[in-house]
Coordinates of C-alpha atoms in Angstrom, one line a residue:
M25 CA -19.3 129.3 -24.6
R26 CA -17.1 126.6 -24.7
N27 CA -14.2 126.5 -27.1
P28 CA -14.6 124.5 -30.3
I29 CA -11.4 122.9 -30.5
A30 CA -11.4 121.5 -27.0
L31 CA -15.3 119.7 -28.0
A32 CA -13.4 118.5 -31.1
S33 CA -10.6 116.6 -29.2
M34 CA -12.5 115.3 -26.2
A35 CA -15.3 113.9 -29.1
F36 CA -12.4 112.3 -30.8
V37 CA -10.9 110.8 -27.7
L38 CA -14.4 109.6 -26.7
I39 CA -14.9 107.4 -30.3
I40 CA -11.4 106.4 -30.4
L41 CA -12.2 104.3 -26.5
A42 CA -15.1 103.8 -27.9
I43 CA -13.6 101.9 -30.7
S44 CA -10.4 100.1 -28.9
S45 CA -12.7 98.8 -25.9
H46 CA -15.3 97.2 -28.9
A47 CA -12.3 95.6 -30.4
T48 CA -9.3 94.0 -28.3
T49 CA -6.4 91.8 -28.9
R50 CA -5.4 88.6 -27.1
S51 CA -2.4 86.8 -27.5
G52 CA -2.4 82.8 -26.5
T53 CA -2.7 79.5 -28.7
V54 CA -4.9 77.5 -30.6
E55 CA -5.4 74.8 -28.7
R56 CA -8.2 72.4 -30.6
V57 CA -10.2 73.6 -33.7
V58 CA -13.7 72.1 -33.0
D59 CA -15.0 72.9 -36.7
G60 CA -13.8 74.9 -39.7
D61 CA -14.9 78.1 -38.0
T62 CA -14.8 77.4 -34.2
I63 CA -11.9 77.5 -32.0
V64 CA -10.6 76.9 -28.2
F65 CA -7.7 79.2 -27.6
Q66 CA -5.5 79.3 -24.7
R67 CA -4.3 82.4 -23.4
V68 CA -0.8 82.4 -20.7
G69 CA -2.6 82.1 -17.4
A70 CA -5.8 82.4 -18.4
K71 CA -8.4 79.5 -18.6
T72 CA -9.6 78.7 -22.3
L73 CA -11.8 80.7 -24.3
R74 CA -13.9 79.1 -26.8
V75 CA -14.3 81.2 -30.4
R76 CA -16.3 81.5 -33.3
L77 CA -14.7 83.6 -36.1
A78 CA -16.2 86.3 -37.6
D79 CA -17.8 87.0 -40.9
I80 CA -17.8 83.3 -41.3
D81 CA -19.8 80.1 -41.8
T82 CA -17.7 77.1 -42.6
P83 CA -19.9 73.5 -43.8
E84 CA -21.3 71.6 -40.6
L85 CA -19.1 68.5 -39.8
D86 CA -22.1 65.9 -41.1
Q87 CA -22.0 68.5 -44.1
P88 CA -20.3 68.2 -47.4
W89 CA -16.5 69.9 -46.9
G90 CA -17.3 70.5 -43.3
I91 CA -14.3 67.9 -42.2
E92 CA -11.9 69.6 -45.0
A93 CA -13.3 73.0 -43.7
K94 CA -11.8 72.1 -40.2
A95 CA -8.9 70.2 -41.3
A96 CA -7.8 73.5 -43.3
L97 CA -8.0 75.2 -40.0
K98 CA -6.2 72.6 -37.9
D99 CA -3.2 72.5 -40.6
W100 CA -3.5 76.6 -40.1
A101 CA -4.0 77.1 -36.9
E102 CA -4.3 74.2 -34.2
N103 CA -1.0 74.5 -32.0
H104 CA 0.1 77.7 -33.1
R105 CA 0.7 80.8 -31.3
A106 CA -1.9 83.6 -32.4
E107 CA -3.9 86.4 -31.8
I108 CA -7.6 86.6 -31.4
R109 CA -9.6 90.5 -32.2
I110 CA -12.5 89.9 -30.8
V111 CA -15.6 91.9 -32.0
D112 CA -18.5 90.6 -30.7
T113 CA -20.1 87.5 -28.3
D114 CA -22.4 85.5 -30.0
R115 CA -25.8 84.2 -28.6
Y116 CA -24.0 81.0 -27.6
G117 CA -21.4 83.2 -24.8
R118 CA -18.6 82.1 -27.1
L119 CA -16.5 85.7 -28.5
V120 CA -16.6 86.6 -31.9
A121 CA -13.2 87.6 -33.3
T122 CA -10.4 87.3 -36.2
L123 CA -8.1 85.0 -35.7
W124 CA -4.4 85.7 -36.6
V125 CA -1.4 83.1 -37.3
D126 CA 2.2 84.5 -38.2
G127 CA 0.5 87.6 -39.5
E128 CA -2.1 86.0 -41.7
N129 CA -5.9 86.9 -41.6
I130 CA -7.0 83.2 -41.1
N131 CA -11.0 84.2 -41.7
R132 CA -10.0 85.5 -44.9
K133 CA -7.9 82.7 -45.2
L134 CA -10.8 80.0 -45.3
V135 CA -12.7 81.9 -47.4
A136 CA -10.4 82.6 -50.1
E137 CA -9.4 78.8 -50.5
G138 CA -13.4 78.0 -50.7
H139 CA -13.5 76.7 -47.1
A140 CA -16.0 79.2 -45.9
W141 CA -19.3 81.5 -47.0
V142 CA -19.1 84.8 -46.2
Y143 CA -21.5 85.7 -43.0
R144 CA -23.0 88.4 -44.4
R145 CA -25.6 89.2 -42.0
Y146 CA -23.1 89.7 -39.4
L147 CA -20.2 91.1 -42.2
R148 CA -17.5 93.8 -40.7
D149 CA -14.7 92.6 -43.3
R150 CA -15.2 94.2 -46.5
A151 CA -12.8 92.5 -48.0
L152 CA -14.5 88.9 -47.4
P153 CA -17.1 88.8 -50.4
G154 CA -14.7 89.5 -53.2
L155 CA -12.4 87.0 -51.9
E156 CA -15.5 84.9 -52.2
A157 CA -16.6 85.8 -55.3
S158 CA -12.9 84.8 -57.0
A159 CA -12.6 81.5 -55.2
K160 CA -16.2 80.9 -56.3
A161 CA -15.1 81.9 -60.0
S162 CA -12.0 79.3 -59.7
G163 CA -14.0 76.6 -57.9
L164 CA -11.8 76.2 -54.9
G165 CA -12.9 74.0 -52.3
L166 CA -16.5 73.8 -51.9
W167 CA -17.1 76.0 -54.6
S168 CA -15.9 72.3 -56.7
N169 CA -19.0 71.0 -55.9
K170 CA -22.2 73.3 -57.9
E171 CA -24.9 72.0 -55.1
A172 CA -23.2 73.5 -52.6
I173 CA -25.4 74.6 -49.5
E174 CA -24.9 77.2 -47.3
P175 CA -24.5 75.9 -43.8
R176 CA -27.6 78.3 -42.2
I177 CA -30.0 76.7 -45.0
W178 CA -28.5 73.3 -43.6
R179 CA -29.4 74.4 -40.7
Q180 CA -32.6 75.1 -41.4
Q181 CA -33.4 71.7 -43.1
R182 CA -32.3 69.8 -40.3

């Protein structure tokens, strides 16, 4: 019979390896903001990466508040040194990640300041619903429009 402590230790190591390989962090620069939840990320000495921000959904550019959401992300991130913490790849082949600029979680900031909905279908960051509720209660950003339409519904109607 094997040592139970050794087995538990090995299981712990395997779990840590699985978690660390799933959430990869990369440093670079936000080269360009495509829209309120998509960026082009440049790593030093590597090709650019198209990155979709995890856990959030901002209005489309042709939708009310779409231009404002893009402008906010551009102000906070474009041409800034940043980190992305990759959590997935979407069906379009884009990396899905949390964006950090100067130690600040930009995905959370977009929600907290009323530029994004929480994308509940793929939610990983459990802090986001509370930030969204607060922004909505305060009428911030897109929540200043009582008839704001979620981007997923906007896309379905087109």
